[in-house]
Structures are given as structure tokens and as C-alpha cells.
Amino acid sequence: MSTPLLQILDVTAGFGATTVLHGVSIDVPEGSIAGIFGLNGAGKSVTLKTVAGVVPARSGQVLLDGEDITRWGPEKRVARGMGHIPQGRQVFPELTVEENLRLGAYTLRRRDRSRYAASLDAVYDRFPVLRERRSQLAGTMSGGQQASLCVGRALINQPRLVLVDEPSAGLSPVAALELREVLRDVAATGVTMVLVEQNIAFGLSLVDTAHLMQTGTVVHSSPVGDLDDATLATHLGIGSVLGAATSRMLSSRATPEPPKKGKPRVRRTA
Amino acid sequence: MGQVLVFGLISGGIYGLFALGVVMVFRGTGVLSFAQGEIGTAALYVAAYLINDQGLPWVVGALGALVFGIGVGVLFELLVVRRMIGADPVSTAVATVGLLLLITTIEIQYAGSTLISVRGPISQHFAVFGVEVTGTQVLGVLLALALGFGLQSLLRRTDFGLGILAAAQDPTAVRLVGVPLSRVSATVWGAGAALSVIAALLVEPGIGVFAPGFASQLYLVGLAAAVIGGLTSLPGAVIGGLALGLVEAAANKWFGQSGVHGLRYVVVLIVLLVVLVGRQLLPELRARFDTRAEAVA
């Protein structure tokens, strides 16, 4: 088996006197979508920030394609093929759509400026609305359009690994479903993704492997098809209602594997 | 009236240049710097040394001053600001007060109370509205206007400039698209210092002499001008500077004989209060007006 594109090895991290991550380990094979799920404060966002290089790891390692990037700044990681779709559609509101994309291609343009035009065209082909609104200030677009711009800004740099933080947050249900299709399309082109999502049903319908986190550690990792309601209920402390919804979402996935009908156990987790 | 306009624009242009430096640093790093003005004074000593003592041409002296000023700005960023990334911007602002005190102390050690003067780049005189002005003074106004209204589009032309503009909106997001934030930070601190040096070089010949603390007094007005302009707008900074210059000139004309010391600061304080309070009250007044209009309809 080839080396996973991203390896998080026994990482601890935190802020000030607080340690949030206590030895997190996750492998993400190339071309797959990994989902990190957990309740508020479980450490999923901090895990993503540690991979991004925004929060430094105190111990452990982060490997990108086998190379130790633990001590690298975010900028260098981006130059090596990491892309970001940040939470809350963080476009640069006072720059135009095209300026946002140009900034997204910052390291691509430094590496090889001749590839920029084609990459910009590819983004415009994927999101025609961005081409129409190329001169508009990004902050004046609708939420769904800003979400498209965020995805386009990440893709234009031709990343190998994209970190997606809470994609469904703050979007209308229709816009969220559209975004899910876009992310699926992107994944189908071979881009590897790590996704953090509060909305379990939305997240599970998108990812290949699920990593469930509790109080700063990964308590369960498995292909999403192997997840059952009982596991979700045990580790995320959510009851059978959401579990049933999740089962329906799972069965609507392209993968025909039927979800196991586990008897949901409602157990309070600390 | 013509006199008020000419004097107002001349000092307003200088305030505008200082204010542009304030805005550059604030946009790029979210910090209000109190030290930049004094970097301008220190650079004047360098210019005086090169031009007066070494007999070098003005351009060489000015370039020396500029390199010195940028050096101090960038060095402060490297040694202090960068180590305070993630700290409250107020703490970094307090650190700039430390730099201000350090520079002033060194100036006092070096020059004491000796008054020094540096000539300007253009000594020709013109008469504008019956007021004698020098080419140097006109240059200050033109430069402030050109930078205030042109710098933004100049920055938009390059990817790195775009990164500087974006850093003000969201520093973390800028790092996540791959723009080196540390270089953005060093650049804006260097640019802020450079703007102060330029302002100091252009204003000093009109006043005639300088001493420790000289440019800080004018920089304080620039700080107010930047606040009036909204702190993030480059054109706003220059407009704020010109407005303060004009009000100050008017106050000087009508109240100058009253013997009030520090009239400049009284004027700045009043304008600042009016603008800030007005900014608070305006939305409320507008809302009240709207509801009344709706009630009538």
C-alpha cells in the first residue's frame, strides 16, 4: 500500500495552558475524502488548523506525501499543494471576484505564471457565475456565490489536498446540496480532501472514511459504510433520530453497500 | 480666504502623508503605531548629517534618510512586531510607544537642544492666491494626493500588493492562500516609516528648524486624520489630513492672535470629537428620520 498523502501522527496541540488535542492520528489516502466529526469542543477544527499550520503541533508529526511538514508555516504548505476552503465563506470582501482568484493562485503564479490563465478558465467553466461577476466586489455576492468563490479560490492553485472547514455552515439547504455536488465533482478529479463538519448527515453523505473525535482524541476511524447508528450514538452522543436520518443519507450514496442496522444505544458520553 | 486655503492644503498634505503611513500599518497588521513620526525626525538627523556636514547633494541625503527610516521600521517589525503575532494589537501599539521613547532619547543624546535645519529639494518660490509658497510645499500636497488616490490601484496591480490589501481584511485567510504574511508585515512597517520620512523631509524646510520630537507632533495630527478617514482608507487618510489642515489654518487666521498655546491640538481635538460623535449619532438620527418618514407615508 502506498504512503497516505496526509498522515497525522500522534499530534498534540492547544492554546496557552490548554491542551486541546491529545495524540490525534489520522491517515488520509490519496484521492479519498476523510471526514472528521465530533461534538463542539471535540478538537476537530483544531486538528484541521494543525494540519493547515495555523495552530502549531506541540508534539507528533504531520506528513504530507511522506515529508515532515510539522514545523512549516501555512504559506509553505500551500506552496506544496495544500488548499483551503475556510469556514464561513471567508472571501476577501473588498476585492473583486477575479482579484480573489488571482490571490488564490498566488503560489501557482510564482511557480509558473503561464498555467494561471488555463487554471482561471477551468474555475470559470466550473462556476459560470464567477465569470459573469468577475469584476464585482466579492462581499456583495450572495452566500452561495461566495461559497463557490471560496471553492474556486482553493482550486485555482491546483492543490493536491484540500482542507474543508464546515462547508454547510450558514448555507441554505439548497446551497448546501449544490456545494456537496461541487465537492463530489472535485473529489472525482482525484483531489484529496479532509473535511470537518458539524452537520453529521451532510458530512457522512460526502466522505469515504469517518474519524470520530471526542475530547481531543480520535475514538473511531472506519470507512463510512462500516459506520452504524450505534457507533455514532456511542461516540457522538446523538440518539436514534439523527441515526435514522444518517442511515437514509448513507443509503442514498453511490456506494451500494447497505448500512448495518444497529440497535441505537443512547448513552451519554462525557 | 485664499491664505487659509493655501496654508491649509500645505499642512494638510503633510498630515495626509503621515496619515497614509498610519493606514498602511493598520491595514497590514491591525496595529496603530505611535513611533513612525519620530522615525521621520531621526531620519532628518541622518539627512542633516549627509547634506550639511558631508556636503552631499539633497537627493543623496534624502535617500540616506529614507533607507535609514525604512531600516528602522523593518527592524522594529522583525525584532518586536513579529514576535508579538497573535498578541492583542493594543500590546503592540504600546510597544511602539516604547520605540518612540527610545528614538527620542537617542535624539536628545545625539543633538540635545541644538536646532538644526535641512534645506528642501525645491527652493523656488511661487505666489498662489497672493501667498508665497515653495516648490517643496507644493510637492508635499501633490504627493499626498497622488499617493492617497493612486496607491490603492498601484497595489492592486501586483499579487503581493493584493496580498497587502487582503491582509487588512483577513490576515489568517491571506496565509491560507499562500501569501507570506511576515513579508506583508515587514513591507507595511517599512512603507509606514518611509512615508513619515518623506513627510518630515518635505515639511521641515517650511518650518526652518527641527529638534527631538519634531515630527511626532505633526504625526499625532496625522494619526487623527487617519482616524477621521476611517483608519483603513488611503484616500480617506489624505482627505482627513487636508480637512484638519484647512480647519487649523482657519483657526489660526481667526483665533491666532488670542494667544492660545497648542491651538493646533485644540482644533484637532474638536474636529475629531465632532467626527467620532457624529459617526455614532448619524445612524440613529437617520433611523429616527426613516421611521418618521414611514409614519407619514
XYZ file of C-alpha atoms in Angstrom:
567
model
C 0.000 0.000 0.000
C 1.330 3.415 -0.937
C 2.015 6.097 1.663
C -1.087 8.097 2.553
C -0.994 11.631 1.135
C -1.583 13.078 4.589
C -0.533 11.485 7.855
C -1.305 12.961 11.228
C 0.813 11.072 13.738
C 0.111 11.310 17.465
C -0.306 15.086 17.363
C -0.889 17.166 20.479
C -1.785 20.828 20.200
C -3.528 23.577 22.118
C -3.633 27.211 23.135
C -1.732 28.634 26.077
C -2.106 26.370 29.099
C -4.912 24.378 27.471
C -4.135 21.225 25.514
C -6.906 20.523 23.036
C -5.514 17.615 21.009
C -4.163 14.635 22.953
C -2.391 12.424 20.419
C -4.500 12.563 17.263
C -3.603 10.113 14.473
C -5.349 10.087 11.102
C -4.236 8.691 7.716
C -5.729 10.133 4.549
C -5.032 8.075 1.390
C -4.573 9.974 -1.869
C -7.825 10.558 -3.770
C -10.100 9.977 -0.784
C -12.321 12.237 1.286
C -11.772 11.970 5.012
C -14.333 13.395 7.387
C -13.629 14.457 10.964
C -16.729 14.566 13.141
C -17.379 15.330 16.748
C -19.305 17.489 19.143
C -18.377 21.089 19.873
C -15.006 21.176 21.564
C -14.013 17.684 20.429
C -10.996 19.188 18.660
C -11.924 18.636 15.028
C -11.375 22.253 13.981
C -8.086 22.418 15.878
C -6.991 19.228 14.097
C -7.678 20.929 10.767
C -5.852 24.081 11.884
C -2.861 21.997 12.938
C -2.754 20.383 9.500
C -3.027 23.870 7.963
C -0.151 25.110 10.134
C -2.204 27.854 11.775
C -2.041 26.126 15.163
C 1.407 24.633 15.862
C 1.687 20.977 16.873
C 3.339 20.601 20.307
C 4.377 17.044 19.630
C 3.794 14.403 16.987
C 4.151 14.835 13.252
C 2.208 15.955 10.214
C 3.444 14.338 6.995
C 2.459 15.452 3.500
C 3.325 12.812 0.937
C 5.826 11.345 3.368
C 7.553 14.670 4.022
C 7.565 16.072 7.548
C 5.794 19.432 7.404
C 5.144 19.779 11.144
C 7.267 22.909 11.527
C 6.267 24.571 8.248
C 4.216 27.758 8.131
C 0.858 27.758 6.335
C 2.302 29.594 3.319
C 4.868 26.878 2.614
C 2.245 24.157 2.958
C 0.081 25.972 0.402
C 3.044 26.200 -1.959
C 3.424 22.418 -1.643
C -0.126 21.680 -2.730
C -2.384 22.294 0.252
C -5.598 24.220 -0.389
C -8.223 25.622 1.952
C -11.940 26.155 1.874
C -12.318 28.059 5.135
C -15.359 28.186 7.345
C -17.892 30.951 6.911
C -17.044 31.668 3.282
C -14.068 33.858 4.049
C -13.708 35.634 0.736
C -11.854 38.947 0.668
C -14.942 41.163 0.568
C -13.247 44.335 -0.670
C -11.512 42.622 -3.583
C -13.268 41.701 -6.816
C -14.071 38.093 -7.708
C -11.159 37.959 -10.117
C -8.768 39.532 -7.591
C -9.829 36.906 -5.054
C -8.994 34.207 -7.584
C -5.697 35.857 -8.515
C -4.742 35.889 -4.851
C -5.817 32.245 -4.584
C -3.336 31.469 -7.349
C -0.547 33.327 -5.522
C 1.859 30.395 -5.319
C 0.846 28.972 -8.726
C 1.636 32.314 -10.375
C 5.015 32.390 -8.658
C 5.795 28.829 -9.706
C 4.595 29.030 -13.291
C 2.602 32.066 -14.383
C 1.771 30.522 -17.774
C -0.529 27.989 -16.086
C -2.652 30.683 -14.475
C -4.834 31.583 -17.488
C -5.851 27.962 -18.070
C -6.475 27.427 -14.363
C -8.631 30.573 -14.198
C -10.609 29.372 -17.217
C -11.161 25.992 -15.584
C -12.568 27.668 -12.466
C -14.796 29.914 -14.591
C -16.035 26.875 -16.519
C -16.904 25.123 -13.284
C -18.599 28.225 -11.846
C -20.012 30.322 -14.704
C -21.475 32.738 -12.166
C -17.952 33.751 -11.162
C -17.108 34.601 -14.773
C -20.258 36.724 -15.010
C -19.392 38.536 -11.805
C -15.616 38.685 -12.221
C -15.494 42.477 -11.623
C -17.953 42.501 -8.732
C -16.735 43.019 -5.175
C -16.830 39.607 -3.534
C -18.517 40.917 -0.391
C -21.593 41.976 -2.360
C -22.399 38.463 -3.659
C -24.920 36.026 -2.158
C -23.839 33.380 0.360
C -23.970 30.583 -2.207
C -21.928 32.575 -4.693
C -19.325 33.369 -2.043
C -19.136 29.663 -1.244
C -18.468 28.978 -4.942
C -15.771 31.647 -4.915
C -14.156 30.018 -1.871
C -14.037 26.665 -3.652
C -12.778 28.297 -6.859
C -10.107 30.193 -4.950
C -8.858 26.925 -3.451
C -8.956 25.000 -6.752
C -7.262 27.629 -8.911
C -3.942 26.880 -7.191
C -4.276 23.256 -8.346
C -3.944 21.711 -4.880
C -3.475 18.013 -4.160
C -5.051 18.202 -0.726
C -7.936 20.484 0.206
C -8.973 21.157 3.802
C -12.670 21.955 4.034
C -13.902 23.568 7.254
C -17.645 23.290 7.990
C -18.825 23.645 4.386
C -22.546 23.550 5.170
C -22.410 26.136 7.964
C -24.560 29.153 7.262
C -25.727 27.970 3.848
C -29.349 27.448 2.840
C -30.247 23.754 2.382
C -30.331 24.187 -1.406
C -26.963 25.948 -1.492
C -25.507 23.276 0.817
C -26.654 20.472 -1.521
C -25.189 22.346 -4.511
C -21.909 22.722 -2.683
C -21.935 18.990 -1.867
C -22.215 18.179 -5.564
C -19.355 20.544 -6.358
C -17.149 18.943 -3.694
C -18.005 15.477 -5.042
C -17.053 16.612 -8.556
C -13.774 17.990 -7.283
C -13.015 14.770 -5.418
C -13.785 12.816 -8.585
C -10.880 14.603 -10.301
C -8.524 12.978 -7.791
C -8.156 15.817 -5.301
C -7.797 14.519 -1.738
C -9.954 16.196 0.898
C -10.177 16.458 4.644
C -13.500 17.750 5.825
C -14.679 18.919 9.217
C -18.417 19.103 9.598
C -20.863 19.721 12.403
C -23.781 18.507 10.304
C -23.163 14.741 10.536
C -25.739 13.753 7.914
C -24.313 16.213 5.388
C -20.750 15.170 6.139
C -21.325 11.416 6.047
C -23.003 11.699 2.650
C -19.774 13.095 1.253
C -16.826 11.323 2.853
C -15.172 7.932 2.274
C -13.772 7.495 5.754
C -15.079 8.889 9.006
C -12.959 9.798 12.014
C -14.973 10.437 15.146
C -13.392 12.636 17.789
C -14.084 13.063 21.481
C -12.257 15.402 23.860
C -9.190 15.725 21.689
C -8.677 12.139 20.549
C -9.888 10.035 17.638
C -12.164 7.386 19.129
C -13.272 5.679 15.942
C -11.976 5.512 12.355
C -13.601 3.444 9.638
C -14.881 3.544 6.077
C -18.187 5.353 6.177
C -20.029 2.240 5.005
C -18.945 0.416 8.159
C -20.445 3.058 10.427
C -23.647 2.180 12.135
C -26.046 4.191 14.203
C -24.840 2.581 17.407
C -21.272 3.721 16.809
C -22.440 7.248 16.033
C -24.685 7.289 19.064
C -21.904 5.968 21.282
C -19.214 8.349 20.168
C -21.140 11.459 19.270
C -23.851 11.093 21.889
C -26.636 11.553 19.439
C -29.766 9.495 19.562
C -31.632 7.319 17.169
C -33.460 10.156 15.402
C -30.363 11.516 13.762
C -29.039 7.981 13.397
C -32.020 7.048 11.276
C -31.600 10.174 9.183
C -27.973 9.266 8.698
C -28.909 5.782 7.558
C -31.162 7.248 4.919
C -28.390 9.576 3.759
C -25.955 6.664 3.649
C -28.282 4.540 1.576
C -28.627 7.412 -0.914
C -24.878 7.353 -1.582
C -23.497 5.983 -4.818
C -21.861 3.152 -2.907
C -24.482 0.410 -2.813
C -23.341 -1.044 0.479
C -26.378 -1.077 2.788
C -25.876 0.396 6.223
C -25.901 -2.024 9.078
C -28.993 -1.762 11.182
C -27.504 -1.494 14.606
C -29.739 -1.051 17.556
C -29.178 2.502 18.652
C -27.959 2.771 22.149
C -28.452 6.151 23.635
C -25.640 6.647 26.039
C -24.413 9.899 27.466
C -20.778 10.371 26.751
C -18.572 12.594 28.807
C -9.688 83.092 2.333
C -7.004 82.274 -0.230
C -4.449 82.348 2.536
C -6.427 79.833 4.612
C -6.777 77.561 1.587
C -3.071 77.628 0.696
C -1.744 77.206 4.238
C -4.417 74.615 4.958
C -3.577 72.493 1.947
C 0.165 72.694 2.608
C -0.024 71.471 6.193
C -2.944 69.176 5.317
C -0.836 67.424 2.661
C 1.837 66.705 5.270
C -0.741 65.400 7.747
C -2.092 63.290 4.878
C 1.334 61.734 4.232
C 1.715 60.844 7.909
C -1.847 59.506 7.936
C -1.122 57.295 4.905
C 1.649 55.650 6.915
C -0.730 55.092 9.819
C -3.270 53.472 7.484
C -0.674 51.274 5.730
C 0.493 49.790 9.031
C -3.024 49.487 10.423
C -4.351 47.796 7.287
C -1.453 45.404 7.038
C -1.141 44.414 10.691
C -4.068 45.914 12.626
C -1.708 47.933 14.818
C -1.747 51.689 15.494
C 1.853 52.818 15.517
C 2.867 55.819 17.627
C 6.553 55.678 16.705
C 6.542 56.328 12.979
C 6.586 60.111 13.271
C 9.744 60.047 15.334
C 11.416 57.750 12.796
C 10.893 60.769 10.493
C 12.742 63.074 12.919
C 15.595 60.606 13.346
C 15.876 60.359 9.574
C 16.111 64.172 9.406
C 19.265 63.958 11.544
C 20.674 61.485 9.035
C 19.756 63.826 6.164
C 21.280 66.810 8.012
C 24.488 64.870 8.584
C 24.790 63.837 4.936
C 23.734 67.182 3.407
C 25.064 69.777 5.881
C 28.111 68.015 7.341
C 29.225 65.879 4.412
C 28.173 68.360 1.718
C 26.366 65.734 -0.313
C 23.520 66.649 -2.711
C 19.974 66.778 -1.302
C 18.918 63.681 -3.240
C 21.677 61.609 -1.657
C 20.828 62.908 1.805
C 17.143 62.195 1.277
C 17.856 58.687 0.004
C 20.094 58.062 3.004
C 17.320 59.252 5.310
C 14.794 57.088 3.518
C 16.963 53.964 3.716
C 17.600 54.662 7.405
C 13.888 55.173 8.128
C 12.813 52.038 6.258
C 15.583 50.137 8.051
C 14.311 51.204 11.478
C 10.706 50.352 10.519
C 11.592 46.909 9.174
C 13.967 46.170 12.063
C 11.246 47.018 14.587
C 8.898 44.685 12.720
C 11.470 41.869 12.738
C 12.537 42.265 16.359
C 9.264 43.210 18.052
C 6.093 43.073 15.945
C 6.792 39.618 14.533
C 7.355 38.211 17.996
C 4.019 39.629 19.078
C 1.970 37.940 16.336
C -1.183 36.672 17.983
C -0.887 39.217 20.773
C -3.508 41.890 21.268
C -2.787 44.739 18.788
C -3.045 47.124 21.733
C 0.043 45.479 23.275
C 1.925 46.006 20.024
C 0.737 49.626 19.969
C 2.189 50.065 23.458
C 5.461 48.593 22.173
C 5.531 51.344 19.535
C 5.337 53.908 22.355
C 8.464 52.229 23.707
C 10.166 52.708 20.350
C 9.036 56.362 20.292
C 10.662 56.960 23.699
C 13.826 55.119 22.670
C 14.262 57.134 19.484
C 13.548 60.431 21.262
C 16.090 59.597 23.968
C 18.751 58.789 21.393
C 17.988 62.044 19.567
C 18.367 64.036 22.775
C 21.682 62.268 23.497
C 22.881 62.962 19.964
C 21.692 66.507 19.340
C 20.497 67.848 22.666
C 18.556 71.044 22.223
C 20.609 72.205 19.237
C 18.312 73.421 16.498
C 19.262 72.026 13.097
C 17.831 72.720 9.669
C 17.817 70.834 6.373
C 17.026 72.561 3.104
C 14.289 71.304 0.813
C 14.519 69.792 -2.661
C 12.971 72.796 -4.458
C 13.652 76.278 -3.156
C 11.894 78.275 -5.901
C 9.016 80.412 -4.702
C 5.606 80.817 -6.292
C 2.755 83.110 -5.439
C -0.528 81.249 -5.039
C -3.561 83.410 -4.102
C -1.075 86.050 -3.065
C 0.725 83.685 -0.695
C 4.395 82.840 -1.196
C 4.905 79.079 -1.310
C 7.966 76.970 -2.105
C 8.133 74.143 -4.622
C 8.810 71.767 -1.725
C 5.481 72.662 -0.129
C 3.601 72.177 -3.410
C 5.365 68.831 -3.837
C 4.072 67.712 -0.417
C 0.447 68.408 -1.364
C 0.748 66.781 -4.795
C 2.497 63.716 -3.394
C -0.153 63.239 -0.704
C -2.942 63.463 -3.298
C -1.158 61.151 -5.753
C -0.425 58.511 -3.112
C -3.821 58.808 -1.453
C -5.697 58.230 -4.650
C -3.146 56.168 -6.609
C -1.521 53.830 -4.071
C -4.507 51.522 -3.873
C -4.690 50.917 -7.634
C -0.907 50.568 -7.681
C -1.146 47.851 -5.021
C -3.891 46.077 -6.959
C -1.534 45.630 -9.923
C 0.755 43.135 -8.207
C -0.134 39.890 -6.448
C 1.853 40.930 -3.393
C 0.097 44.313 -3.290
C -3.206 42.498 -3.473
C -1.992 40.427 -0.523
C -1.332 43.645 1.436
C -4.862 44.877 0.726
C -6.345 41.492 1.626
C -4.285 41.151 4.820
C -6.226 44.056 6.285
C -9.463 42.189 5.676
C -8.388 38.791 6.992
C -4.766 38.033 7.938
C -5.254 34.294 8.506
C -7.085 33.811 5.210
C -4.188 35.561 3.466
C -1.742 32.999 4.867
C -4.076 30.217 3.736
C -3.843 31.330 0.111
C -0.067 31.234 0.397
C 0.833 34.920 0.795
C 3.741 35.237 3.270
C 2.171 37.384 5.977
C 5.538 38.105 7.582
C 6.692 39.771 4.358
C 3.440 41.755 4.166
C 4.024 42.911 7.724
C 7.664 43.913 7.121
C 6.650 45.760 3.955
C 3.919 47.850 5.570
C 6.121 48.774 8.547
C 8.850 49.803 6.102
C 6.355 51.726 3.976
C 4.843 53.466 7.001
C 8.299 54.610 8.098
C 9.148 55.731 4.542
C 6.010 57.887 4.370
C 6.974 59.566 7.657
C 10.488 60.256 6.400
C 9.099 61.790 3.193
C 6.653 63.929 5.169
C 9.399 65.071 7.551
C 11.784 65.943 4.689
C 9.092 67.994 2.962
C 7.715 69.828 5.994
C 10.972 70.742 7.761
C 12.232 73.364 5.244
C 8.955 75.296 5.598
C 9.365 75.461 9.377
C 13.082 76.058 9.248
C 14.443 74.128 12.218
C 13.874 70.851 13.983
C 14.681 69.283 17.340
C 13.966 65.957 19.057
C 10.230 65.185 18.965
C 9.701 67.422 15.927
C 7.871 65.058 13.565
C 5.930 63.298 16.330
C 3.942 66.495 16.950
C 2.793 66.521 13.334
C 2.379 62.738 13.255
C -0.166 62.977 16.077
C -2.307 65.123 13.791
C -1.757 62.532 11.041
C -2.980 59.872 13.447
C -6.153 61.884 13.997
C -6.503 62.389 10.230
C -6.295 58.623 9.708
C -8.997 58.069 12.342
C -11.214 60.679 10.669
C -10.685 58.885 7.341
C -11.813 55.596 8.870
C -8.319 54.109 9.546
C -8.448 51.714 6.594
C -8.989 54.078 3.674
C -5.961 55.560 1.905
C -7.960 58.329 0.180
C -9.789 58.868 3.483
C -6.459 59.445 5.245
C -5.465 62.194 2.816
C -8.917 63.795 2.881
C -8.797 63.691 6.704
C -5.354 65.314 6.634
C -6.434 68.087 4.250
C -9.591 68.740 6.290
C -7.575 69.092 9.506
C -5.063 71.338 7.715
C -7.808 73.633 6.448
C -9.601 73.874 9.788
C -6.297 74.545 11.523
C -5.414 77.298 9.030
C -8.833 78.878 9.502
C -8.484 78.727 13.281
C -5.033 80.285 13.053
C -6.381 83.149 10.960
C -9.284 83.960 13.243
C -8.034 82.899 16.668
C -4.274 83.001 16.099
C -3.965 86.327 17.943
C -5.738 85.009 21.005
C -2.504 83.582 22.327
C -3.825 80.075 22.845
C -0.877 77.701 23.081
C -1.186 74.496 21.115
C -4.099 75.809 19.022
C -3.348 73.014 16.549
C -4.210 70.320 19.060
C -7.315 72.106 20.269
C -8.539 72.205 16.669
C -7.680 68.555 16.072
C -9.431 67.529 19.251
C -12.614 69.410 18.364
C -12.739 68.079 14.786
C -12.008 64.541 15.983
C -14.758 64.723 18.598
C -17.269 66.089 16.097
C -16.436 63.354 13.562
C -16.450 60.481 16.056
C -19.591 61.569 17.890
C -21.241 62.338 14.543
C -20.408 58.873 13.320
C -22.124 57.431 16.399
C -25.171 59.662 16.167
C -25.733 59.680 12.423
C -27.199 56.149 12.051
C -29.508 56.846 14.989
C -30.690 60.138 13.527
C -31.170 58.520 10.136
C -33.203 55.693 11.662
C -35.362 58.196 13.522
C -35.857 60.158 10.307
C -36.762 56.992 8.393
C -39.379 55.883 10.920
C -40.884 59.366 10.835
C -40.977 59.253 7.029
C -42.649 55.838 7.180
C -45.202 57.109 9.660
C -46.055 59.971 7.298
C -46.346 57.585 4.376
